[in-house]
Coordinates of C-alpha atoms in Angstrom, one line a residue:
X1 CA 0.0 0.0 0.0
X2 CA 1.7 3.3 -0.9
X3 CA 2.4 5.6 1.9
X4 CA 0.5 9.0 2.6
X5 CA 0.5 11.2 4.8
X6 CA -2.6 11.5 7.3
X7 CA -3.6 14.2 9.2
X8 CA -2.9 13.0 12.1
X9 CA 0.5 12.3 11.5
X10 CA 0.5 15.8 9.9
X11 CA -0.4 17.1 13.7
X12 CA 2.4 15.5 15.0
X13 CA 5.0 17.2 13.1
X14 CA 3.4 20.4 13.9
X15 CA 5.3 20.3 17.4
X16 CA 8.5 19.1 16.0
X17 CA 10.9 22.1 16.8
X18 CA 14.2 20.9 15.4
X19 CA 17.6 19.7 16.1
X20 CA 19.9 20.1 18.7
X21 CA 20.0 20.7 22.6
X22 CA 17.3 22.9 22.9
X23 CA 17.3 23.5 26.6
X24 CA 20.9 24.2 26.6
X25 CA 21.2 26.4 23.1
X26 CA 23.5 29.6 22.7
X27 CA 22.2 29.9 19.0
X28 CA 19.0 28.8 17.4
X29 CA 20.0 29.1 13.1
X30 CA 16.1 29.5 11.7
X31 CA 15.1 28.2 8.3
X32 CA 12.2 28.3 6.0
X33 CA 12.1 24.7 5.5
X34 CA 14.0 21.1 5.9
X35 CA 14.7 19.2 3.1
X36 CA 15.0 15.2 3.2
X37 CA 18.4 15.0 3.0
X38 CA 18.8 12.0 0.4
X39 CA 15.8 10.0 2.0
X40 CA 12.4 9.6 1.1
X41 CA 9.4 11.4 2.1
X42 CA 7.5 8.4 4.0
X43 CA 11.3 7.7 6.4
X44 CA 11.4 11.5 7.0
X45 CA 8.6 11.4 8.8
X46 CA 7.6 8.3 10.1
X47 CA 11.7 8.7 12.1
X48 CA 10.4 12.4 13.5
X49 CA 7.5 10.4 14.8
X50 CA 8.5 7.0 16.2
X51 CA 12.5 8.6 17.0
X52 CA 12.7 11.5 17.7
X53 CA 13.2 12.6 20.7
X54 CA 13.2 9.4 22.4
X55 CA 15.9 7.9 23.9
X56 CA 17.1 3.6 23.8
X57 CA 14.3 3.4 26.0
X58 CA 11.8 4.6 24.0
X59 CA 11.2 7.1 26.4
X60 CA 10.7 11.0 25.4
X61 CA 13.7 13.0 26.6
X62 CA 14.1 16.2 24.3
X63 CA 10.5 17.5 24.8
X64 CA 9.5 20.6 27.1
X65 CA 7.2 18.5 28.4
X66 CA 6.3 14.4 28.5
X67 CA 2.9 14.8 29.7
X68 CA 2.2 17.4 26.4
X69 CA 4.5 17.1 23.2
X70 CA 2.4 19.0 21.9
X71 CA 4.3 22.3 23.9
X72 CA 7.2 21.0 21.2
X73 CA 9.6 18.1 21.0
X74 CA 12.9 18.1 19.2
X75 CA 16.0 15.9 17.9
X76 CA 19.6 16.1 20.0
X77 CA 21.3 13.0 19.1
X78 CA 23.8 12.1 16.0
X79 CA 22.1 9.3 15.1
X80 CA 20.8 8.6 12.0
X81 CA 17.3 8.0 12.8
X82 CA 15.5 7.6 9.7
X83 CA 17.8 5.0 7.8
X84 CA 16.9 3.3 11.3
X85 CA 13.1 3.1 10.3
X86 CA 14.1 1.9 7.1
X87 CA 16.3 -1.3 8.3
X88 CA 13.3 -1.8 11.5
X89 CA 10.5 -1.5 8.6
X90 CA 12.0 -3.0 5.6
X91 CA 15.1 -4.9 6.6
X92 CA 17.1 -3.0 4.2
X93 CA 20.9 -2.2 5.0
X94 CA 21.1 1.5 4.7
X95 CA 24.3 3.3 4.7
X96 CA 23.6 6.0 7.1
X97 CA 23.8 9.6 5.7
X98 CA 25.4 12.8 7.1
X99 CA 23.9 15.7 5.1
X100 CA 27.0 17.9 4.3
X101 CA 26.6 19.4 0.9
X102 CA 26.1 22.8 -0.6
X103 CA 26.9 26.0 1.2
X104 CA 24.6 26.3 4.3
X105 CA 25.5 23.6 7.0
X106 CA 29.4 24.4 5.9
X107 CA 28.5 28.5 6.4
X108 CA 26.8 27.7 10.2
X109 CA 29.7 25.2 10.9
X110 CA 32.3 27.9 9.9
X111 CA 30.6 30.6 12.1
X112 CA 30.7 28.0 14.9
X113 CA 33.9 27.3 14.9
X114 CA 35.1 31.2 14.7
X115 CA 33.1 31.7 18.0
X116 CA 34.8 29.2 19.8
X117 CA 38.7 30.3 19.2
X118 CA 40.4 33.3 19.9
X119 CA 39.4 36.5 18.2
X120 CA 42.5 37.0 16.5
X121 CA 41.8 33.1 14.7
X122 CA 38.3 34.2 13.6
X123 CA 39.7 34.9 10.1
X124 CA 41.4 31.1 9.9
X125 CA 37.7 29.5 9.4
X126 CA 36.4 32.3 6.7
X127 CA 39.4 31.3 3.9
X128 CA 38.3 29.6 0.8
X129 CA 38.8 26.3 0.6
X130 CA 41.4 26.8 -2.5
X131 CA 43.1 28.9 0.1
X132 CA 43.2 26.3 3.0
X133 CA 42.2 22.6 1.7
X134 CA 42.6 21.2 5.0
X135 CA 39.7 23.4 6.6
X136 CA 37.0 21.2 4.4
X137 CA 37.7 18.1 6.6
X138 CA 37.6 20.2 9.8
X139 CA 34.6 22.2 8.8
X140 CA 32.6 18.4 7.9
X141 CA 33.8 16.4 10.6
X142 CA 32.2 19.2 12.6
X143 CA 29.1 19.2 10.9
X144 CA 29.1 15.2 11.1
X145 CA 30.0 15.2 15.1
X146 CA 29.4 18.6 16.8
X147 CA 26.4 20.5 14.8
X148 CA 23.0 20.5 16.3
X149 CA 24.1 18.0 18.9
X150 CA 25.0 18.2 22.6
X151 CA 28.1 18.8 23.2
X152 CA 30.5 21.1 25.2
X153 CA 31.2 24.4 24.6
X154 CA 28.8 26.5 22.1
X155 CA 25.5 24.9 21.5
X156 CA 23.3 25.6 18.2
X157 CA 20.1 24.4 17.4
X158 CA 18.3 24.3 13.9
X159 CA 14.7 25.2 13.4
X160 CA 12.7 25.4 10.2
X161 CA 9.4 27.8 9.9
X162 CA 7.1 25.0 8.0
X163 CA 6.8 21.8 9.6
X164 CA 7.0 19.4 6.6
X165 CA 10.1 18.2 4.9
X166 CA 10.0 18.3 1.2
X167 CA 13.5 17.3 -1.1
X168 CA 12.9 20.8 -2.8
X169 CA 10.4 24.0 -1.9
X170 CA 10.0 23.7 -5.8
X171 CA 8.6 19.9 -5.5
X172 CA 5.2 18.7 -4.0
X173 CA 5.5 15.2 -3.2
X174 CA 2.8 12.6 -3.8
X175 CA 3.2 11.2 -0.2
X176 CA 1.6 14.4 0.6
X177 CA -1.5 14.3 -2.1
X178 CA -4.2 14.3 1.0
X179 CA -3.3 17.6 1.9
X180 CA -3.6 19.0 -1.6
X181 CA -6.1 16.4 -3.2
X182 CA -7.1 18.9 -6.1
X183 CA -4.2 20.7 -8.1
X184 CA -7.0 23.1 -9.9
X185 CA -7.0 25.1 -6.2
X186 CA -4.5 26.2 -4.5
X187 CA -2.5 24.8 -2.5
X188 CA -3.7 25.1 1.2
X189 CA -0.9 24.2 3.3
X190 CA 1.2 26.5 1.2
X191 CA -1.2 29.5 1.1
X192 CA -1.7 29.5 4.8
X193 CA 2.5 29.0 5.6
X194 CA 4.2 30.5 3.0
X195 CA 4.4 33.4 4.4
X196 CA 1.8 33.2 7.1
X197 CA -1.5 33.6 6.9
X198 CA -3.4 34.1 10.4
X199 CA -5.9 36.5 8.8
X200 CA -7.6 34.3 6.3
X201 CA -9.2 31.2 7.3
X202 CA -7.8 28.2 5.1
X203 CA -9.2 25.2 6.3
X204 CA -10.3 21.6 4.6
X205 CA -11.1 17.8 5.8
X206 CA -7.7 17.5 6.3
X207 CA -6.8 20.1 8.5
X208 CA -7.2 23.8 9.9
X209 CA -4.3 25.5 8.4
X210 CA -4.9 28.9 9.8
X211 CA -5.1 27.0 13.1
X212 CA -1.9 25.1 12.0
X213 CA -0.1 28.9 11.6
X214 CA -1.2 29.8 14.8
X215 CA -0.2 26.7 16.7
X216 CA 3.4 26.5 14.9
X217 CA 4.0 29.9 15.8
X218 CA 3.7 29.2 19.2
X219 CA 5.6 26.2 19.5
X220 CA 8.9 27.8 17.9
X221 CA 8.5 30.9 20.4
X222 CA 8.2 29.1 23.5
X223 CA 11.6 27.4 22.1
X224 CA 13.0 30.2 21.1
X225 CA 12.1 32.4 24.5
X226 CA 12.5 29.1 26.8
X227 CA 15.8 28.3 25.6
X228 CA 19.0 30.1 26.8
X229 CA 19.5 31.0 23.2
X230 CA 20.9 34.8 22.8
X231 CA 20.9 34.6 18.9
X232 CA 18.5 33.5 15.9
X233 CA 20.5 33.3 12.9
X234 CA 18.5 33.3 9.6
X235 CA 20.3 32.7 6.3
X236 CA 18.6 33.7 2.9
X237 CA 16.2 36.1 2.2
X238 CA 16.4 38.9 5.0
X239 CA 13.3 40.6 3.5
X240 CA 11.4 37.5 3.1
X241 CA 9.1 34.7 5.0
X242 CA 11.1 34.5 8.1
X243 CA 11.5 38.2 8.7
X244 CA 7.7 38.4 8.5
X245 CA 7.4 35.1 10.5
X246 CA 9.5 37.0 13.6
X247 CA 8.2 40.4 13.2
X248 CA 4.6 38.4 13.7
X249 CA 5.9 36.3 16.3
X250 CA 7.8 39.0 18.6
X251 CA 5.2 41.9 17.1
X252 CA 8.2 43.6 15.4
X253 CA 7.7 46.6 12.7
X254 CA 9.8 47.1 10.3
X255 CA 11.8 50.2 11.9
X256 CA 13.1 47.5 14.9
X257 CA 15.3 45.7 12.1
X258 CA 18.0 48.1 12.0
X259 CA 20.6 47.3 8.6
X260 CA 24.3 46.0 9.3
X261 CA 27.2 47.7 9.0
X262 CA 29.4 45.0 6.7
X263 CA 29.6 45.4 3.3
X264 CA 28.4 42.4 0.9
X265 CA 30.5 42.9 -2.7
X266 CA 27.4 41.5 -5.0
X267 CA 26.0 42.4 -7.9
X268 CA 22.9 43.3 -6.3
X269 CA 21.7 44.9 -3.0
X270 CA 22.2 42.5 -0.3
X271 CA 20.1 43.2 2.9
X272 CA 21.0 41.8 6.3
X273 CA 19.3 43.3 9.4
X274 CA 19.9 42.9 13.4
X275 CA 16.8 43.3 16.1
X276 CA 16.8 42.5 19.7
X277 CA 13.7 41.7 21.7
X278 CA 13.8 41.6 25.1
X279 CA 12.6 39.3 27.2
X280 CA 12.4 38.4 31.1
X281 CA 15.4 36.5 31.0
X282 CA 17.3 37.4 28.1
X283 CA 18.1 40.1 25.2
X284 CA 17.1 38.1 22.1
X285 CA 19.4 39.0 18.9
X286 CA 17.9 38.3 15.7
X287 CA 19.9 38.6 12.8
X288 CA 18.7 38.3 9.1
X289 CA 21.4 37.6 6.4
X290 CA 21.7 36.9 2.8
X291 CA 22.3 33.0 1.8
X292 CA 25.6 31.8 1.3
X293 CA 25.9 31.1 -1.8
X294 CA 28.2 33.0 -4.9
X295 CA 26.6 34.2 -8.2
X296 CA 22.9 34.0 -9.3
X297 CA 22.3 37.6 -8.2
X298 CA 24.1 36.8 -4.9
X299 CA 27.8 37.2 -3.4
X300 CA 30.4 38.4 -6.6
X301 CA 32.5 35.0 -5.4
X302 CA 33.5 32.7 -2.5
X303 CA 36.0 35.5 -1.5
X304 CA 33.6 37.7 -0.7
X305 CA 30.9 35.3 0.7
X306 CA 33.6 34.6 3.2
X307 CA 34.7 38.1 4.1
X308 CA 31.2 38.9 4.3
X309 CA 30.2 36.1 7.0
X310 CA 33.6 36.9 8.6
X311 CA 32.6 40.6 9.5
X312 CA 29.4 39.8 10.5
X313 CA 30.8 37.1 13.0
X314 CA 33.6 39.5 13.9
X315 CA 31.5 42.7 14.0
X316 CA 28.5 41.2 15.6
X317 CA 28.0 37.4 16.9
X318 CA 31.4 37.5 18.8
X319 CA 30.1 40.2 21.4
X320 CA 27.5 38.3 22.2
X321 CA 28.6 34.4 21.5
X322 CA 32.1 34.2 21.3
X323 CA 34.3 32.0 23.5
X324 CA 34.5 34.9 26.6
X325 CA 31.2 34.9 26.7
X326 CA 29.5 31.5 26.2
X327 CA 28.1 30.4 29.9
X328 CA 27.5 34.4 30.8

């Protein structure tokens, strides 16, 4: 019987926050969406549902609270929970896989690792890797051992704005057909999420998906207020979704997102923008910045995507983050 997505299971992922240590998070990097990673639709989710979050035991662990996952659960271990589903349903031997391509998880892991050594070393992790071939080894074995884990020292966290994982935003799998049964409409998941409709009521047999905004919305702030967390990092599109997603979620205006002062050598305007909210137990720094990738309208070349995240590391997440300051 082919595999679909039910509403129900739809629910579920509604309160699935993310990866790493949540409760122990110096930096929460935000996203618009998570891809599969190489997998299938069906492993993706049925691992955030039977997994995630639970420990050998079976027993939820990295939830804000067992009685109500509903408050949010999330993912802190290395394990590669989803090619687990796949040899406990199917018996197949899957190689496990450790997502390290493109430009993104590299960009975060670089920024990591400047924050945790000496100011005067920040500009080692920011060279090319035609300058330095040995930092590609360090920069995946850190993405393969130390990203969005526990671990000591700094502690990052990922978090994506809509809840369902799709191998590209520009695909719609069939897996999920019961939320979009009719292609002559629109889509309703994506009208309600992308960006985020709370006005307009969008709602079908399958689910309530102005309901669905609301609900997600308050799921990622409680992490994002309940967690120690100082920074949320967003990468790509400073004017777009997630800029409205925050200034909804922390009732922002436009004026409170003030422009950086680091130059970005593209062939277009880049934006990046810094706002802090304050909260009872914390000053919350959000910072909005262009995605790290070189051409296509974007940085002139890897040069300057790497000067570019260097300054704003230097110049801005240092203060707050870097080594003198983590545990303050």
């Amino acid at each position: 019987m082919e595999w679909k997505l039910t509403s129900e299971k739809y629910r579920q992922l509604l309160s699935f926050i993310g990866y790493g240590n949540f409760r122990e998070a110096d930096m929460i990097v935000f996203g618009n969406e998570e891809g599969t990673g190489d997998y299938g639709i069906e492993e993706n989710v049925e691992a955030r549902i039977r997994y995630y979050g639970k420990n050998e035991a079976g027993e939820y662990v990295d939830c804000f609270n067992v009685n109500d996952l509903g408050e949010g659960f999330w993912e802190s271990s290395k394990e590669d929970k989803i090619a687990r589903y796949l040899r406990e349903q199917y018996g197949d031997e899957i190689e496990e896989k450790f997502y390290t391509k493109g430009t993104f998880l590299p960009t975060v892991a670089r920024i990591c690792l400047a924050l945790e050594c000496d100011r005067d070393n920040i500009g080692r992790w920011f060279r090319t890797y035609d300058e330095c071939s040995s930092l590609k080894q360090a920069i995946q074995l850190y993405i393969l051992n130390e990203l969005f884990t526990k671990r000591e020292g700094l502690q990052t966290c990922l978090s994506d704005w809509r809840p369902l994982p799709r191998p590209s935003t520009q695909v719609w799998p069939i897996e999920y057909t019961e939320i979009w049964p009719d292609n002559s409409k629109e889509n309703p998941y994506l009208q309600a999420f992308s960006p985020p409709n709370m006005e307009q009521e969008i709602k079908t047999s399958f689910s309530h998906f102005t309901a669905d905004v609301h609900r997600r919305m308050s799921v990622l702030k409680r992490a994002f207020v309940h967690s120690p967390a100082k920074v949320i990092l967003s990468l790509g599109g400073a004017n777009g979704e997630k800029k409205k997603v925050l200034k909804r979620m922390f009732q922002l205006q436009d004026h409170d997102f003030h422009p950086l002062d680091v130059r970005a050598d593209s062939t277009n305007n880049l934006s990046s923008y810094h706002a802090i909210v304050p909260l009872e137990n914390k000053k919350l720094h959000l910072f909005l910045l262009p995605f790290p990738m070189a051409g296509k309208g974007l940085f002139r070349n890897g040069e300057a995507m790497m000067h570019y995240y260097q300054q704003v590391t230097e110049r801005y997440l240092y203060p707050i983050l870097g080594r003198t300051q983590i545990g303050r």
